Amino acid sequence: MIETIAGVRIPDSTLAREATELVREVASPLLFDHSRRVFLFGALRGKDLEYDAELLYVGAMFHDLGLTERYRRTDQRFEIDGADEARRFLHQHGITGESADRVWTAIALHTTPEIPLHLPAEIALVTRGVELDVLGLGYDAITDAQRDAVTAAHPRPDFKNRILEAFTEGIQDRPATTFGNVKSDVLEHFVPGYHHTDFVDVIKNSPWPE
C-alpha cells in the first residue's frame, strides 16, 4: 500500500518495509515516530535534490538505533552503533559498496554540524531531517501545512523533554564516547557528577613534553 504524507511518498519496497518493521520492533514509539519524521522532513528539505529515497529512508529510520537496548554498545559512539547496523542490514539485502557506505556516513555524522551538508544528498538530508525535528533548524523552510501533516501522522507530544530522556538513557553508560560530540551537553545537564572531557586539558596533559 502506497503511503504519502505531506506529499512525500514513503518507500514501499521489501527493503523499506523490513526497515520499518525492524525499527518498530526495537525502538520506542518516541524514536519510531521521530525517525519517520526525520525521513519526511529530510525529503521535504530535499525536494529540489536528486537522492535515493530508499537509502534516505534507511538512514533516517536507523539513525537512532544506537539508543535502543538491543543495539546500543558501550565502547563507541551511539551514532556508529546505528551506522554499523544499517550497513549490515543493507548488505543482507544486496546493497553494498558506496551506497551502503553512504548510509553509514549519513548516520555516523548526523550529530556533526555542517560537514554532512557538504556531502551527497542522502547524507545531508538525514542531518537536515534531524536538525529540523530536534533543533528546529529549517523550521520555516517548509510550510505550516507540511509540518502539520507530518506531525499528524507522527505526533511529537512533549518531544523536547522525552527525546532528551532518550538521549540520556542511551549514552549515560558510555560518557567517554561523547568527547567532541554535542551529546556531552546532554550528560552535563542530566547526569549528576558528569564533567565533559576538556579538549584543552587533553592537549596540555598529553605525553608530549612541550
mmCIF file of C-alpha atoms in Angstrom:
data_model
loop_
_atom_site.group_PDB
_atom_site.id
_atom_site.type_symbol
_atom_site.label_atom_id
_atom_site.label_comp_id
_atom_site.label_asym_id
_atom_site.label_seq_id
_atom_site.Cartn_x
_atom_site.Cartn_y
_atom_site.Cartn_z
ATOM 1 C CA MET A 1 0.000 0.000 0.000
ATOM 2 C CA ILE A 2 1.429 3.354 -1.039
ATOM 3 C CA GLU A 3 1.562 5.853 1.826
ATOM 4 C CA THR A 4 2.024 9.550 1.197
ATOM 5 C CA ILE A 5 2.492 12.141 3.947
ATOM 6 C CA ALA A 6 2.824 15.874 3.241
ATOM 7 C CA GLY A 7 3.275 14.995 -0.417
ATOM 8 C CA VAL A 8 6.193 12.656 0.354
ATOM 9 C CA ARG A 9 5.849 9.053 -0.726
ATOM 10 C CA ILE A 10 7.071 6.539 1.841
ATOM 11 C CA PRO A 11 9.193 3.882 0.089
ATOM 12 C CA ASP A 12 7.226 0.639 -0.179
ATOM 13 C CA SER A 13 9.889 -1.833 -1.262
ATOM 14 C CA THR A 14 10.693 -5.010 0.653
ATOM 15 C CA LEU A 15 13.805 -3.262 1.948
ATOM 16 C CA ALA A 16 11.827 -0.292 3.264
ATOM 17 C CA ARG A 17 9.087 -2.433 4.779
ATOM 18 C CA GLU A 18 11.618 -4.594 6.612
ATOM 19 C CA ALA A 19 13.444 -1.492 7.847
ATOM 20 C CA THR A 20 10.154 -0.165 9.186
ATOM 21 C CA GLU A 21 9.366 -3.450 10.910
ATOM 22 C CA LEU A 22 12.810 -3.677 12.494
ATOM 23 C CA VAL A 23 12.681 -0.163 13.927
ATOM 24 C CA ARG A 24 9.084 -0.560 15.087
ATOM 25 C CA GLU A 25 10.110 -3.756 16.919
ATOM 26 C CA VAL A 26 13.201 -2.470 18.732
ATOM 27 C CA ALA A 27 12.566 1.248 19.227
ATOM 28 C CA SER A 28 10.125 3.071 21.454
ATOM 29 C CA PRO A 29 7.184 4.819 19.779
ATOM 30 C CA LEU A 30 9.035 8.064 20.526
ATOM 31 C CA LEU A 31 12.067 7.023 18.474
ATOM 32 C CA PHE A 32 9.987 5.376 15.756
ATOM 33 C CA ASP A 33 7.909 8.491 15.155
ATOM 34 C CA HIS A 34 10.999 10.683 15.363
ATOM 35 C CA SER A 35 12.791 8.554 12.768
ATOM 36 C CA ARG A 36 9.859 8.708 10.379
ATOM 37 C CA ARG A 37 9.698 12.477 10.787
ATOM 38 C CA VAL A 38 13.415 12.682 10.043
ATOM 39 C CA PHE A 39 12.781 10.953 6.717
ATOM 40 C CA LEU A 40 9.794 13.147 5.900
ATOM 41 C CA PHE A 41 11.444 16.397 6.910
ATOM 42 C CA GLY A 42 14.645 15.406 5.108
ATOM 43 C CA ALA A 43 12.668 14.624 1.953
ATOM 44 C CA LEU A 44 10.812 17.930 2.184
ATOM 45 C CA ARG A 45 14.093 19.807 2.595
ATOM 46 C CA GLY A 46 15.485 17.901 -0.390
ATOM 47 C CA LYS A 47 12.585 18.462 -2.791
ATOM 48 C CA ASP A 48 14.932 20.029 -5.350
ATOM 49 C CA LEU A 49 17.685 17.440 -4.973
ATOM 50 C CA GLU A 50 18.247 14.060 -6.556
ATOM 51 C CA TYR A 51 18.577 11.297 -3.994
ATOM 52 C CA ASP A 52 17.804 7.630 -3.477
ATOM 53 C CA ALA A 53 14.626 7.539 -1.371
ATOM 54 C CA GLU A 54 15.318 4.018 -0.089
ATOM 55 C CA LEU A 55 18.792 4.947 1.133
ATOM 56 C CA LEU A 56 17.483 8.104 2.762
ATOM 57 C CA TYR A 57 14.719 6.085 4.398
ATOM 58 C CA VAL A 58 17.106 3.514 5.878
ATOM 59 C CA GLY A 59 19.436 6.281 7.062
ATOM 60 C CA ALA A 60 16.587 8.106 8.766
ATOM 61 C CA MET A 61 14.981 5.026 10.273
ATOM 62 C CA PHE A 62 18.234 3.576 11.622
ATOM 63 C CA HIS A 63 19.879 6.811 12.764
ATOM 64 C CA ASP A 64 18.948 6.371 16.440
ATOM 65 C CA LEU A 65 19.166 2.582 16.714
ATOM 66 C CA GLY A 66 22.225 3.074 18.904
ATOM 67 C CA LEU A 67 19.929 4.434 21.606
ATOM 68 C CA THR A 68 17.872 1.233 21.726
ATOM 69 C CA GLU A 69 18.505 -1.537 24.223
ATOM 70 C CA ARG A 70 19.126 -4.116 21.508
ATOM 71 C CA TYR A 71 21.724 -2.218 19.529
ATOM 72 C CA ARG A 72 23.472 0.100 21.929
ATOM 73 C CA ARG A 73 27.021 -0.693 22.955
ATOM 74 C CA THR A 74 29.273 0.967 25.497
ATOM 75 C CA ASP A 75 32.534 1.144 23.564
ATOM 76 C CA GLN A 76 31.701 3.531 20.736
ATOM 77 C CA ARG A 77 29.513 6.499 19.838
ATOM 78 C CA PHE A 78 25.830 5.671 19.569
ATOM 79 C CA GLU A 79 25.805 7.035 16.028
ATOM 80 C CA ILE A 80 28.240 4.311 14.978
ATOM 81 C CA ASP A 81 26.017 1.633 16.529
ATOM 82 C CA GLY A 82 23.188 2.632 14.193
ATOM 83 C CA ALA A 83 25.503 3.129 11.234
ATOM 84 C CA ASP A 84 27.016 -0.330 11.622
ATOM 85 C CA GLU A 85 23.605 -1.976 11.847
ATOM 86 C CA ALA A 86 22.336 -0.071 8.811
ATOM 87 C CA ARG A 87 25.290 -1.263 6.740
ATOM 88 C CA ARG A 88 24.765 -4.867 7.873
ATOM 89 C CA PHE A 89 21.080 -4.583 7.024
ATOM 90 C CA LEU A 90 21.815 -3.199 3.565
ATOM 91 C CA HIS A 91 24.429 -5.878 2.895
ATOM 92 C CA GLN A 92 21.848 -8.534 3.780
ATOM 93 C CA HIS A 93 19.625 -7.014 1.093
ATOM 94 C CA GLY A 94 22.352 -6.964 -1.545
ATOM 95 C CA ILE A 95 23.213 -3.268 -1.258
ATOM 96 C CA THR A 96 26.950 -2.940 -0.769
ATOM 97 C CA GLY A 97 29.834 -0.675 -1.682
ATOM 98 C CA GLU A 98 29.414 3.068 -1.947
ATOM 99 C CA SER A 99 25.645 3.010 -1.461
ATOM 100 C CA ALA A 100 25.889 1.211 1.873
ATOM 101 C CA ASP A 101 28.806 3.393 2.893
ATOM 102 C CA ARG A 102 26.747 6.490 2.096
ATOM 103 C CA VAL A 103 24.067 5.394 4.568
ATOM 104 C CA TRP A 104 26.729 4.534 7.156
ATOM 105 C CA THR A 105 28.179 8.017 6.816
ATOM 106 C CA ALA A 106 24.755 9.674 6.972
ATOM 107 C CA ILE A 107 24.073 8.056 10.336
ATOM 108 C CA ALA A 108 27.592 8.371 11.752
ATOM 109 C CA LEU A 109 27.688 12.110 11.054
ATOM 110 C CA HIS A 110 24.118 13.103 11.851
ATOM 111 C CA THR A 111 25.111 14.885 15.075
ATOM 112 C CA THR A 112 28.130 16.593 13.490
ATOM 113 C CA PRO A 113 27.262 20.147 12.416
ATOM 114 C CA GLU A 114 27.923 21.437 8.895
ATOM 115 C CA ILE A 115 30.069 18.641 7.431
ATOM 116 C CA PRO A 116 27.149 16.408 6.294
ATOM 117 C CA LEU A 117 25.642 19.308 4.368
ATOM 118 C CA HIS A 118 28.650 19.255 2.006
ATOM 119 C CA LEU A 119 28.323 15.534 1.266
ATOM 120 C CA PRO A 120 25.956 13.535 -1.005
ATOM 121 C CA ALA A 121 22.263 14.305 -0.711
ATOM 122 C CA GLU A 122 21.266 11.277 1.366
ATOM 123 C CA ILE A 123 23.876 12.224 3.970
ATOM 124 C CA ALA A 124 22.887 15.871 4.008
ATOM 125 C CA LEU A 125 19.169 15.134 4.206
ATOM 126 C CA VAL A 126 19.391 12.804 7.193
ATOM 127 C CA THR A 127 21.084 15.671 9.020
ATOM 128 C CA ARG A 128 18.528 18.181 7.694
ATOM 129 C CA GLY A 129 15.723 15.991 8.997
ATOM 130 C CA VAL A 130 17.327 15.518 12.403
ATOM 131 C CA GLU A 131 18.113 19.219 12.752
ATOM 132 C CA LEU A 132 14.578 20.228 11.872
ATOM 133 C CA ASP A 133 12.881 17.751 14.201
ATOM 134 C CA VAL A 134 15.219 18.070 17.191
ATOM 135 C CA LEU A 135 16.635 21.594 16.948
ATOM 136 C CA GLY A 136 14.054 23.385 14.844
ATOM 137 C CA LEU A 137 16.676 24.353 12.252
ATOM 138 C CA GLY A 138 14.924 24.976 8.946
ATOM 139 C CA TYR A 139 11.534 25.194 10.669
ATOM 140 C CA ASP A 140 10.349 27.860 8.241
ATOM 141 C CA ALA A 141 11.881 26.163 5.205
ATOM 142 C CA ILE A 142 8.752 24.029 4.967
ATOM 143 C CA THR A 143 5.164 25.182 5.182
ATOM 144 C CA ASP A 144 2.820 25.087 8.142
ATOM 145 C CA ALA A 145 0.639 22.636 6.233
ATOM 146 C CA GLN A 146 3.594 20.301 5.650
ATOM 147 C CA ARG A 147 4.631 20.381 9.306
ATOM 148 C CA ASP A 148 1.050 19.779 10.393
ATOM 149 C CA ALA A 149 0.689 16.805 8.049
ATOM 150 C CA VAL A 150 3.909 15.222 9.283
ATOM 151 C CA THR A 151 3.109 15.687 12.961
ATOM 152 C CA ALA A 152 -0.462 14.484 12.468
ATOM 153 C CA ALA A 153 0.897 11.215 11.099
ATOM 154 C CA HIS A 154 3.736 11.028 13.645
ATOM 155 C CA PRO A 155 2.890 13.127 16.702
ATOM 156 C CA ARG A 156 5.506 14.640 18.987
ATOM 157 C CA PRO A 157 3.859 15.093 22.422
ATOM 158 C CA ASP A 158 6.320 16.587 24.954
ATOM 159 C CA PHE A 159 9.013 15.690 22.437
ATOM 160 C CA LYS A 160 11.703 18.059 23.693
ATOM 161 C CA ASN A 161 11.778 16.530 27.165
ATOM 162 C CA ARG A 162 11.234 12.946 26.041
ATOM 163 C CA ILE A 163 13.976 12.956 23.410
ATOM 164 C CA LEU A 164 16.428 14.358 25.943
ATOM 165 C CA GLU A 165 15.481 11.487 28.260
ATOM 166 C CA ALA A 166 16.076 9.014 25.435
ATOM 167 C CA PHE A 167 19.477 10.549 24.668
ATOM 168 C CA THR A 168 20.475 10.383 28.326
ATOM 169 C CA GLU A 169 19.395 6.776 28.732
ATOM 170 C CA GLY A 170 21.168 5.722 25.556
ATOM 171 C CA ILE A 171 24.557 7.316 26.264
ATOM 172 C CA GLN A 172 24.967 7.624 30.039
ATOM 173 C CA ASP A 173 26.823 4.288 30.234
ATOM 174 C CA ARG A 174 29.464 5.440 27.735
ATOM 175 C CA PRO A 175 30.267 9.032 28.637
ATOM 176 C CA ALA A 176 33.762 8.917 27.133
ATOM 177 C CA THR A 177 32.248 8.441 23.673
ATOM 178 C CA THR A 178 30.732 11.931 23.810
ATOM 179 C CA PHE A 179 34.139 13.639 23.630
ATOM 180 C CA GLY A 180 33.889 16.261 20.895
ATOM 181 C CA ASN A 181 30.195 15.425 20.489
ATOM 182 C CA VAL A 182 27.080 17.512 21.102
ATOM 183 C CA LYS A 183 25.745 14.714 23.303
ATOM 184 C CA SER A 184 28.184 15.702 26.050
ATOM 185 C CA ASP A 185 25.839 18.644 26.670
ATOM 186 C CA VAL A 186 23.042 16.176 27.409
ATOM 187 C CA LEU A 187 25.108 14.407 30.063
ATOM 188 C CA GLU A 188 26.178 17.737 31.582
ATOM 189 C CA HIS A 189 22.507 18.593 32.099
ATOM 190 C CA PHE A 190 21.097 15.260 33.216
ATOM 191 C CA VAL A 191 23.810 13.049 34.764
ATOM 192 C CA PRO A 192 24.904 14.224 38.234
ATOM 193 C CA GLY A 193 28.665 14.495 38.607
ATOM 194 C CA TYR A 194 29.418 14.240 34.888
ATOM 195 C CA HIS A 195 32.021 16.627 33.509
ATOM 196 C CA HIS A 196 32.898 16.601 29.851
ATOM 197 C CA THR A 197 36.403 15.791 28.655
ATOM 198 C CA ASP A 198 38.064 19.122 28.007
ATOM 199 C CA PHE A 199 39.943 19.317 24.706
ATOM 200 C CA VAL A 200 42.414 21.860 26.085
ATOM 201 C CA ASP A 201 43.158 19.617 29.079
ATOM 202 C CA VAL A 202 43.772 16.670 26.751
ATOM 203 C CA ILE A 203 46.378 18.708 24.854
ATOM 204 C CA LYS A 204 48.059 20.068 27.967
ATOM 205 C CA ASN A 205 48.165 16.655 29.655
ATOM 206 C CA SER A 206 49.365 14.722 26.645
ATOM 207 C CA PRO A 207 52.715 12.850 26.895
ATOM 208 C CA TRP A 208 54.467 15.435 24.717
ATOM 209 C CA PRO A 209 56.993 17.416 26.803
ATOM 210 C CA GLU A 210 56.020 20.700 25.173
#
